[in-house]
Tab-separated table of N, CA and C in Angstrom:
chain	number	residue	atom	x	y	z
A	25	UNK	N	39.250	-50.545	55.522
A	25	UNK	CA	39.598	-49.248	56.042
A	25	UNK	C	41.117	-49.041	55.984
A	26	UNK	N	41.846	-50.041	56.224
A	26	UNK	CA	43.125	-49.861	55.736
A	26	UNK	C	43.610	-49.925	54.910
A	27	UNK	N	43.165	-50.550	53.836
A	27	UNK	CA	43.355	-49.910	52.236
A	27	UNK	C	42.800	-48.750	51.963
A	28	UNK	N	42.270	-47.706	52.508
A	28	UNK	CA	41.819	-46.424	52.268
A	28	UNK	C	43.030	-45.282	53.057
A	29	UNK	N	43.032	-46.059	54.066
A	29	UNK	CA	44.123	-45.166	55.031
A	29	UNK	C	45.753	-45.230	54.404
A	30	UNK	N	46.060	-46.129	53.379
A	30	UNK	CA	47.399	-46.296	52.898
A	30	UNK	C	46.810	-45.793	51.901
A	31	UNK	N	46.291	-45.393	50.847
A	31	UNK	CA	45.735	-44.613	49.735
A	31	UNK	C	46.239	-42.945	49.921
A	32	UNK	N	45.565	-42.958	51.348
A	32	UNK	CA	45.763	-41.370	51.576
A	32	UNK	C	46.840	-41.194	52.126
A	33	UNK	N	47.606	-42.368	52.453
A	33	UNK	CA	48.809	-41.965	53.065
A	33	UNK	C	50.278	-41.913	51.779
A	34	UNK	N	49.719	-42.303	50.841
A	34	UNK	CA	50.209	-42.723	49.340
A	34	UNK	C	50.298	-41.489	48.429
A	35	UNK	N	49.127	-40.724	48.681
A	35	UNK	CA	48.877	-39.758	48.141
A	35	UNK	C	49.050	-38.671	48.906
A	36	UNK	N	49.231	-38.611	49.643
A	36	UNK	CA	49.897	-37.470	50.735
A	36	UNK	C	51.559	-37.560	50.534
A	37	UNK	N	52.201	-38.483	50.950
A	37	UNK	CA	53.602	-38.943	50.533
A	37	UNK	C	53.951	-37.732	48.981
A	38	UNK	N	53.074	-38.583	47.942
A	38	UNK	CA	53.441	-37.983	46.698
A	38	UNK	C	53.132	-36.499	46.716
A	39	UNK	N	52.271	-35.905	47.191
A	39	UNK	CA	52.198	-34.331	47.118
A	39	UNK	C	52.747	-33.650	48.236
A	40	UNK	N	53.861	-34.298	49.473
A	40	UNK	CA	54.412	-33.257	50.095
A	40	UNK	C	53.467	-32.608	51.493
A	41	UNK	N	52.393	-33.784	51.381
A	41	UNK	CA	51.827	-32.852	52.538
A	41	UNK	C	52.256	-33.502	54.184
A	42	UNK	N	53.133	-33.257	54.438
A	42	UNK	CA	53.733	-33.560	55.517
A	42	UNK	C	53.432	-33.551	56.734
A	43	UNK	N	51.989	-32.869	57.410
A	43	UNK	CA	51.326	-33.000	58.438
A	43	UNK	C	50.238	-34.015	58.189
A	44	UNK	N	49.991	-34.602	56.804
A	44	UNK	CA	48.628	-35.503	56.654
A	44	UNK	C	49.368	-36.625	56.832
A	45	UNK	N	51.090	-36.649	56.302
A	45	UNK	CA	51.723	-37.935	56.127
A	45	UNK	C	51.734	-38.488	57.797
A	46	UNK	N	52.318	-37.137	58.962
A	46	UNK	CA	52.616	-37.329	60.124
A	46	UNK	C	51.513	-38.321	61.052
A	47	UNK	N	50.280	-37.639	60.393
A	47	UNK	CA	48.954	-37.798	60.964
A	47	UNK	C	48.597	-39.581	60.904
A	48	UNK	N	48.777	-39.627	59.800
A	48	UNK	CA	48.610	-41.166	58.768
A	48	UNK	C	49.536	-42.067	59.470
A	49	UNK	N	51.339	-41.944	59.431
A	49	UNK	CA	51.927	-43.156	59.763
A	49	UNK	C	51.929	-43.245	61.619
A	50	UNK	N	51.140	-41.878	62.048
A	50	UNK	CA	51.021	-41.854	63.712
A	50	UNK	C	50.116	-42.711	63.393
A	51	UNK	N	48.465	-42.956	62.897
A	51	UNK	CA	47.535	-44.178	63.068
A	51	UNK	C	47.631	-44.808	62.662
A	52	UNK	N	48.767	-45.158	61.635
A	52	UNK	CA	49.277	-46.834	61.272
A	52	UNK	C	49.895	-47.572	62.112
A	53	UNK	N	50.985	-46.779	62.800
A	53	UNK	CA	51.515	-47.427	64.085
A	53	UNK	C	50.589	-47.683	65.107
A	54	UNK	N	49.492	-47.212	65.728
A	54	UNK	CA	48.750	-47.583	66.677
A	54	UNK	C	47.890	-48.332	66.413
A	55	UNK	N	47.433	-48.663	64.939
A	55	UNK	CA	46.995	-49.798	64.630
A	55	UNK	C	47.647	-51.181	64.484
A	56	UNK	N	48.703	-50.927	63.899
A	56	UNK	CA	50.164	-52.000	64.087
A	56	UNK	C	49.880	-52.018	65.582
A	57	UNK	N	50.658	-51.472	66.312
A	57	UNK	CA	50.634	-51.799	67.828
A	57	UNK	C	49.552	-52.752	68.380
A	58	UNK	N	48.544	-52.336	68.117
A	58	UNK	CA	47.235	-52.671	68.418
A	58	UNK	C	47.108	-54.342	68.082
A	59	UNK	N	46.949	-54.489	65.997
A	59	UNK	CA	47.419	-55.499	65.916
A	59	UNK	C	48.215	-56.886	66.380
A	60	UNK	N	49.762	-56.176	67.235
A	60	UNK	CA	50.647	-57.339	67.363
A	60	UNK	C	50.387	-57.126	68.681
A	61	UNK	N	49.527	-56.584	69.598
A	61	UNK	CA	48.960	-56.906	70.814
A	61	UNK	C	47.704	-57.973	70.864
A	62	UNK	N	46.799	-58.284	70.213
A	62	UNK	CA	45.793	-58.625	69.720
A	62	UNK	C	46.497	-60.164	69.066
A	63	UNK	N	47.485	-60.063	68.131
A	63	UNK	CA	48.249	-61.350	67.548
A	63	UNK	C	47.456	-61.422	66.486
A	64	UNK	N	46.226	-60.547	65.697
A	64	UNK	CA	45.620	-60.868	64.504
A	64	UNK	C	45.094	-59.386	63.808
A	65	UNK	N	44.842	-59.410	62.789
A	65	UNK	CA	44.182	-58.270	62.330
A	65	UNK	C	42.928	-57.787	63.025
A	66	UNK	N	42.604	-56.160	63.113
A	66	UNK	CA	41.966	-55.696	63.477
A	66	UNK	C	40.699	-55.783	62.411
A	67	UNK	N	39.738	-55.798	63.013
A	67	UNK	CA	38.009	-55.280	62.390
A	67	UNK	C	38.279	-53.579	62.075
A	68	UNK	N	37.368	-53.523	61.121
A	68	UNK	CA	37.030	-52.450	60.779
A	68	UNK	C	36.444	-51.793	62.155
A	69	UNK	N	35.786	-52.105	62.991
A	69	UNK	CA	35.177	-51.864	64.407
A	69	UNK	C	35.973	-51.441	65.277
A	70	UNK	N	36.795	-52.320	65.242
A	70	UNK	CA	38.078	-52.225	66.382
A	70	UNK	C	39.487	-51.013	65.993
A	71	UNK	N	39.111	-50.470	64.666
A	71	UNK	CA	39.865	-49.370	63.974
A	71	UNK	C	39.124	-48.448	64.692
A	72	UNK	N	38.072	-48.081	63.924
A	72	UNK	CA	36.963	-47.263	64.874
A	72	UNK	C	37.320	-46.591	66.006
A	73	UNK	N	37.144	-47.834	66.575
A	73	UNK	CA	37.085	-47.070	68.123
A	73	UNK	C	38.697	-46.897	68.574
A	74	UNK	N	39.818	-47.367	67.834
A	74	UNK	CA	40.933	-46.777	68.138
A	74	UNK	C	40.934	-45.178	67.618
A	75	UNK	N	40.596	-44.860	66.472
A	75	UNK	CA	40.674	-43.901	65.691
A	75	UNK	C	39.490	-42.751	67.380
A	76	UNK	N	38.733	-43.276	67.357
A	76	UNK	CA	37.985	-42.386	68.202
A	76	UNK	C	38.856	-41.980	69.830
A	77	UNK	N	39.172	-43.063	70.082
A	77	UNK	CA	40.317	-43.043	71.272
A	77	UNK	C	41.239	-41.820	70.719
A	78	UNK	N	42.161	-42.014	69.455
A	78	UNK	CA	42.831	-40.721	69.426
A	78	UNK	C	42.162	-39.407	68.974
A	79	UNK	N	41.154	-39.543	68.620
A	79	UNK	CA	40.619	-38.048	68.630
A	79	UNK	C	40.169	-37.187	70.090
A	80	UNK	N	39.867	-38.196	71.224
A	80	UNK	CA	39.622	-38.161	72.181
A	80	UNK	C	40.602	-37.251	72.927
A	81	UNK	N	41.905	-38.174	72.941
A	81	UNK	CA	43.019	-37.610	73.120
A	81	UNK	C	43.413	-36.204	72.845
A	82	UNK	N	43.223	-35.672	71.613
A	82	UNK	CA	43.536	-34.732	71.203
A	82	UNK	C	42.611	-33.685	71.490
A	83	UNK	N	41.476	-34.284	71.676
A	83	UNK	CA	40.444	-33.236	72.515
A	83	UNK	C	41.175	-33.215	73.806
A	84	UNK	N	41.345	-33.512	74.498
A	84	UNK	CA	42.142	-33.531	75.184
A	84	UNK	C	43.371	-32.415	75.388
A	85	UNK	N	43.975	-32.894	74.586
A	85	UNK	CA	45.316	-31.886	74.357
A	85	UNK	C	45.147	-30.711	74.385
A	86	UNK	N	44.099	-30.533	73.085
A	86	UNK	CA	43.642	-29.110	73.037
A	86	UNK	C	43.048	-28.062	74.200
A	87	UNK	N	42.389	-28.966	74.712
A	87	UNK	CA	42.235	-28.026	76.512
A	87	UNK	C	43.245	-27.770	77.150
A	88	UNK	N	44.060	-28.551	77.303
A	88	UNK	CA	45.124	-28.221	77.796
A	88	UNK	C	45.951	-27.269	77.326
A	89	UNK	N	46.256	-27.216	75.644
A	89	UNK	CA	46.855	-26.242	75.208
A	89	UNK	C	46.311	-25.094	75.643
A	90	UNK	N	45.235	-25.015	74.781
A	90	UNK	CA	44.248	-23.341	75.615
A	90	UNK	C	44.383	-23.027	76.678
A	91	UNK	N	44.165	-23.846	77.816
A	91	UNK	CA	44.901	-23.173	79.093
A	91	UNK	C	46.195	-23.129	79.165
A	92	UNK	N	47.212	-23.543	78.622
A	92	UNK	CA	48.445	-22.743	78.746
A	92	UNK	C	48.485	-22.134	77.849
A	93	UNK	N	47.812	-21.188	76.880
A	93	UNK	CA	48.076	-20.256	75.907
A	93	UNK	C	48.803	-20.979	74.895
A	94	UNK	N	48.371	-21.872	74.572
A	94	UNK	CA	49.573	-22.045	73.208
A	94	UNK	C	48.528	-22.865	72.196
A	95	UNK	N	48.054	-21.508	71.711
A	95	UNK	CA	47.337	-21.692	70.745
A	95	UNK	C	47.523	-22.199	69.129
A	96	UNK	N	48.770	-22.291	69.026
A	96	UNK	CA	49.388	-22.880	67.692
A	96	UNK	C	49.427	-24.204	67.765
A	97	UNK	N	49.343	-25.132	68.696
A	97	UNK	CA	49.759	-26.216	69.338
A	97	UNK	C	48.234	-26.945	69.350
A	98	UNK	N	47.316	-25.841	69.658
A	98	UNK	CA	45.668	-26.284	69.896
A	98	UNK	C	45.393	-26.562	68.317
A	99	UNK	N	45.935	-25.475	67.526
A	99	UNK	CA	45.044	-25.233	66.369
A	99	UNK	C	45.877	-26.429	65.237
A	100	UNK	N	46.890	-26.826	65.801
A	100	UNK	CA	47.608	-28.088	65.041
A	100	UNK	C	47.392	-29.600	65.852
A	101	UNK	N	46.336	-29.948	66.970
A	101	UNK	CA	45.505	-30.802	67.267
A	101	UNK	C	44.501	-30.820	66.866
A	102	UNK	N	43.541	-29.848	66.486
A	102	UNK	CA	42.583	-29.662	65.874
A	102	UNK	C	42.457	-30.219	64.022
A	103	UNK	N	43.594	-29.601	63.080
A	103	UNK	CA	43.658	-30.495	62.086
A	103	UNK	C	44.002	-31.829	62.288
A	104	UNK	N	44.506	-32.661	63.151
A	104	UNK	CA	45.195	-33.853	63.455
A	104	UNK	C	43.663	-34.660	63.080
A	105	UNK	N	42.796	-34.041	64.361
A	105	UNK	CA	41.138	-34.214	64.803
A	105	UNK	C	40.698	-34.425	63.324
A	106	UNK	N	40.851	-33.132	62.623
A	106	UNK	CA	40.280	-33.196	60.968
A	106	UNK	C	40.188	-34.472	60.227
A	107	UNK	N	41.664	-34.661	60.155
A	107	UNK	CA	41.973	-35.582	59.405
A	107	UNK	C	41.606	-36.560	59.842
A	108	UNK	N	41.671	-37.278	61.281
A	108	UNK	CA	41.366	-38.798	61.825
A	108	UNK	C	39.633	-38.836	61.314
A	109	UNK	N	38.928	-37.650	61.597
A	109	UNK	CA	37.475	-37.919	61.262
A	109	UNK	C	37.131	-38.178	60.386
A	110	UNK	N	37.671	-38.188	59.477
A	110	UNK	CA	37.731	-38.044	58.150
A	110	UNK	C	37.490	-40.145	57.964
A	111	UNK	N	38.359	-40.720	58.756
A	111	UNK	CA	37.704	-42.062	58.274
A	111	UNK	C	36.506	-42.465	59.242
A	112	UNK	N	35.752	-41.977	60.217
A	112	UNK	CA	35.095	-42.544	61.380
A	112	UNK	C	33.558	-42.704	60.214
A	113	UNK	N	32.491	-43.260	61.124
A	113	UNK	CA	31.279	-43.138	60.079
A	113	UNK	C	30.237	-41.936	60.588
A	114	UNK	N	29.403	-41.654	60.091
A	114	UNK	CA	28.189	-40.252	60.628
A	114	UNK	C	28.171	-41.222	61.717
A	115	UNK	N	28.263	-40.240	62.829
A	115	UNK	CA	27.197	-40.222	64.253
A	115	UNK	C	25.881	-40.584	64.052
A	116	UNK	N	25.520	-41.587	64.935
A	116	UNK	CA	23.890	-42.085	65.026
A	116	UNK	C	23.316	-40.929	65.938
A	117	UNK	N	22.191	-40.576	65.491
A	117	UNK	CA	21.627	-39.626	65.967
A	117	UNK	C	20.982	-40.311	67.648
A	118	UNK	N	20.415	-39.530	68.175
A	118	UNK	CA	20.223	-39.812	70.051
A	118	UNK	C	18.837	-40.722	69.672
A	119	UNK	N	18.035	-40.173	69.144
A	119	UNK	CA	16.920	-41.025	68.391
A	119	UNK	C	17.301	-42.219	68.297
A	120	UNK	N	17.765	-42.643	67.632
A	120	UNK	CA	18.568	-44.057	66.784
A	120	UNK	C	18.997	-44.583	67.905
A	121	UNK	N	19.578	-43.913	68.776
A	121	UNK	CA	20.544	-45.030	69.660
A	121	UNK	C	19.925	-45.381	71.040
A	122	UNK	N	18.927	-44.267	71.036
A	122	UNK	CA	18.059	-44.756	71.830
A	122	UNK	C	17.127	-45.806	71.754
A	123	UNK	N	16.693	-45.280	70.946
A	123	UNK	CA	15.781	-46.882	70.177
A	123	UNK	C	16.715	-48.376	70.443
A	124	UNK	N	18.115	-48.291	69.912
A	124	UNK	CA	18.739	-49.701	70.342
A	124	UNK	C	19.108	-49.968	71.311
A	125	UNK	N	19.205	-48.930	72.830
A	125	UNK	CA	18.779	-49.603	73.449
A	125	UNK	C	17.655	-50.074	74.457
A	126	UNK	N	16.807	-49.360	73.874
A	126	UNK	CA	15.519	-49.774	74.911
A	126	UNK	C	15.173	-51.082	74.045
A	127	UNK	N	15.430	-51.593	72.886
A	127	UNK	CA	15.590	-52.775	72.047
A	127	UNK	C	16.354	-53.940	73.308
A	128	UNK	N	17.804	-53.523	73.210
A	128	UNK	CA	18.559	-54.136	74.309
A	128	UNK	C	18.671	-54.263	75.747
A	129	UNK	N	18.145	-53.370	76.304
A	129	UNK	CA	16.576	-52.982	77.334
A	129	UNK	C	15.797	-54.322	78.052
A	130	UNK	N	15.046	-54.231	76.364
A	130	UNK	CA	13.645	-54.853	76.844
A	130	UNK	C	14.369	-56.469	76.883
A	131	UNK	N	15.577	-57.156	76.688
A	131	UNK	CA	15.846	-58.455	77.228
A	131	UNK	C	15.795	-58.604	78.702
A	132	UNK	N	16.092	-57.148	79.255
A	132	UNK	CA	16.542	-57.308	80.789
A	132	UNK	C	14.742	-57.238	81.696
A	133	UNK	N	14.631	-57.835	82.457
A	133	UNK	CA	12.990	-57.971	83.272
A	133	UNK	C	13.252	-56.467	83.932
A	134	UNK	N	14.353	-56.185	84.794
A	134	UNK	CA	14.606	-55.134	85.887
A	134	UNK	C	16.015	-55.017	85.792
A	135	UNK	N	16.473	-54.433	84.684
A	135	UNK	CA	18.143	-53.925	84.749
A	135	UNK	C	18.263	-53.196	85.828
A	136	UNK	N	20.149	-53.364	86.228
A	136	UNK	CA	20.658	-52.958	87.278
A	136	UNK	C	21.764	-52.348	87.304
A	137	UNK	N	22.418	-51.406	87.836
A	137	UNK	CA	23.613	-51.242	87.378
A	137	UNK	C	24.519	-51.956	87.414
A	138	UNK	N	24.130	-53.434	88.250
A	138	UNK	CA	25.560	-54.748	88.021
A	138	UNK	C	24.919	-55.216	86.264
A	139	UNK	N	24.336	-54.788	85.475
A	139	UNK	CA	23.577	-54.812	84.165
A	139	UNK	C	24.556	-53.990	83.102
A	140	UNK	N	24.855	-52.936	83.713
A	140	UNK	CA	25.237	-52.073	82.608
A	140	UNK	C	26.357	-52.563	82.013
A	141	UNK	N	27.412	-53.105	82.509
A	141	UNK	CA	28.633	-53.435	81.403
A	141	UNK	C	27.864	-54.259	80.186
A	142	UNK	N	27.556	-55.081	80.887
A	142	UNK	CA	26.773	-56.057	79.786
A	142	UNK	C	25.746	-55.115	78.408
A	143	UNK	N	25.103	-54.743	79.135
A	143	UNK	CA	23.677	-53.743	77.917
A	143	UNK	C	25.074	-52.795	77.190
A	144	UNK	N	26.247	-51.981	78.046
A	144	UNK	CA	26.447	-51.330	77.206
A	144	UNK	C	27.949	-51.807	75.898
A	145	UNK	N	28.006	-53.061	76.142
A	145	UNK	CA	28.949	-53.848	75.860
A	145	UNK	C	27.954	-54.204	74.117
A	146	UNK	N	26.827	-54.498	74.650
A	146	UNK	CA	25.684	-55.159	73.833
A	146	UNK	C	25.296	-54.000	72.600
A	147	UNK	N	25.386	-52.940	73.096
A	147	UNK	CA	24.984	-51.477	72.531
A	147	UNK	C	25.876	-51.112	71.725
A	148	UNK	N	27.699	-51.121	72.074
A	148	UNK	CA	28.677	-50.978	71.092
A	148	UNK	C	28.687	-51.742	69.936
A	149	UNK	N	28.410	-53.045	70.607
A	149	UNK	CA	28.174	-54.405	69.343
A	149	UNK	C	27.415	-53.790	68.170
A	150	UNK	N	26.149	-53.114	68.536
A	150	UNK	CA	24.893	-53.260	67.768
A	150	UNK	C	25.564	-51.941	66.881
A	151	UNK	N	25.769	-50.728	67.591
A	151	UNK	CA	26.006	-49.667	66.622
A	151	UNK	C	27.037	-49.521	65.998
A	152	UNK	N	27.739	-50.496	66.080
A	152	UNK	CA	28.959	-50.769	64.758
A	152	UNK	C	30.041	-49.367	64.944
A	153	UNK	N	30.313	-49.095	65.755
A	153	UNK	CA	31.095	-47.671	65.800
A	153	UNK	C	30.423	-46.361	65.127
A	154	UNK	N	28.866	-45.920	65.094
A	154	UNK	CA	28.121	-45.523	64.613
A	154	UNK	C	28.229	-44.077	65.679
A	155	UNK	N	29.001	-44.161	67.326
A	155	UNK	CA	28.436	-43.449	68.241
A	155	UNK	C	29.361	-43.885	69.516
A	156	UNK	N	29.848	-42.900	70.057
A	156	UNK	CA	31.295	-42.879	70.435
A	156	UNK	C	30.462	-43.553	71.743
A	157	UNK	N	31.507	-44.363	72.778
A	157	UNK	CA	31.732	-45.355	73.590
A	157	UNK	C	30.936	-44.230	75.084
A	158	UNK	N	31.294	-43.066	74.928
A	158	UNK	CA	31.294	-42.478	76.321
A	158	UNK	C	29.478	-42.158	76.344
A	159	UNK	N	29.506	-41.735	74.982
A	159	UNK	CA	28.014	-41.126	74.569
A	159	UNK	C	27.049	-42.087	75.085
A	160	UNK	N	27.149	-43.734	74.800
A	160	UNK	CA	26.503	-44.904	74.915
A	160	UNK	C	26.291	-45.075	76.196
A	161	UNK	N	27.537	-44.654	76.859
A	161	UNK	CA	27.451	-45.123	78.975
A	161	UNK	C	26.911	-44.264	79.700
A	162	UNK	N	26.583	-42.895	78.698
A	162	UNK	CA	25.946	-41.826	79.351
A	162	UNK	C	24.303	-42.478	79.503
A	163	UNK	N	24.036	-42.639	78.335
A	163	UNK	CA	22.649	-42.854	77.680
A	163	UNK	C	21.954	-44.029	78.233
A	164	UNK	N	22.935	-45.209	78.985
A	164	UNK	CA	22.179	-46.290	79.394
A	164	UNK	C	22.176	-45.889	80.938
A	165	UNK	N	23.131	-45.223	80.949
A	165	UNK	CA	23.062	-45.047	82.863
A	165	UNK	C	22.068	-44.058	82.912
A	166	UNK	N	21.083	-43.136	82.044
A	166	UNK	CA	20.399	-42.297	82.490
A	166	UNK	C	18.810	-43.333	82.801
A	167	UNK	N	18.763	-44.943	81.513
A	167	UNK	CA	17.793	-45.392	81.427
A	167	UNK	C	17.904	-46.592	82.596
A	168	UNK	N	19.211	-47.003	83.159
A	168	UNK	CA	19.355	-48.014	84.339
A	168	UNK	C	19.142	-47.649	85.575
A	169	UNK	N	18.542	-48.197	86.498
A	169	UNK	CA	18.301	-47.957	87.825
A	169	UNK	C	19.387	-48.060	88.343
């Protein structure tokens, strides 16, 4: 994934596009960061869910912009959004992820909510960054007692 992300950041460079370049060496640095916090290279996984963290963010932002009227500001978080999605993988559908975990589920006799870090720890593992982190804690706390 990071030979794809320096590709486009290679090819952005050479044609001048200066908000894709901005976009690019902002998630190289937070992967760097990330990296020399960590002391080793990141997983393709562990990109993921950084990359999803800053889109998060910027959802984020963007509410905020809209309520203070500054809609130029929203609509230039919004391409930021574009572009980061651009490396994440398709969303697992609710189907799919349900299925893994009533899979991850059925280990537990009587899950509990002192259960859930664990199942939903177990659940990120399984869907490979397939299905954002918040979506997953929604979905097991509706199936945990």
């Amino acid at each position: 994934m990071i030979d794809e992300i320096n590709e486009d950041l290679k090819f952005a460079m050479k044609n001048k596009q200066n908000a894709k370049v901005t976009v690019l060496r902002g998630l190289k640095s937070v992967i760097g960061n990330a990296e020399i916090s960590k002391r080793d290279k990141l997983t393709n996984q562990e990109i993921i869910q950084l990359i999803r963290k800053q889109v998060s963010q910027r959802e984020d932002s963007i509410k905020q912009f809209i309520e203070g009227g500054r809609a130029d500001l929203a609509t230039k978080e919004e391409f930021e959004i574009s572009m980061l999605e651009k490396y994440l993988p398709d969303d697992m559908s609710d189907e799919a992820l349900e299925s893994i975990i009533d899979l991850i589920l059925s280990d537990y006799t009587n899950p509990t909510k002192k259960d859930m870090g664990k199942i939903i720890k177990s659940v990120i593992d399984s869907v490979d960054g397939k299905a954002d982190n918040k979506r997953i804690s929604i979905m097991v706390a509706k199936k945990v007692n």
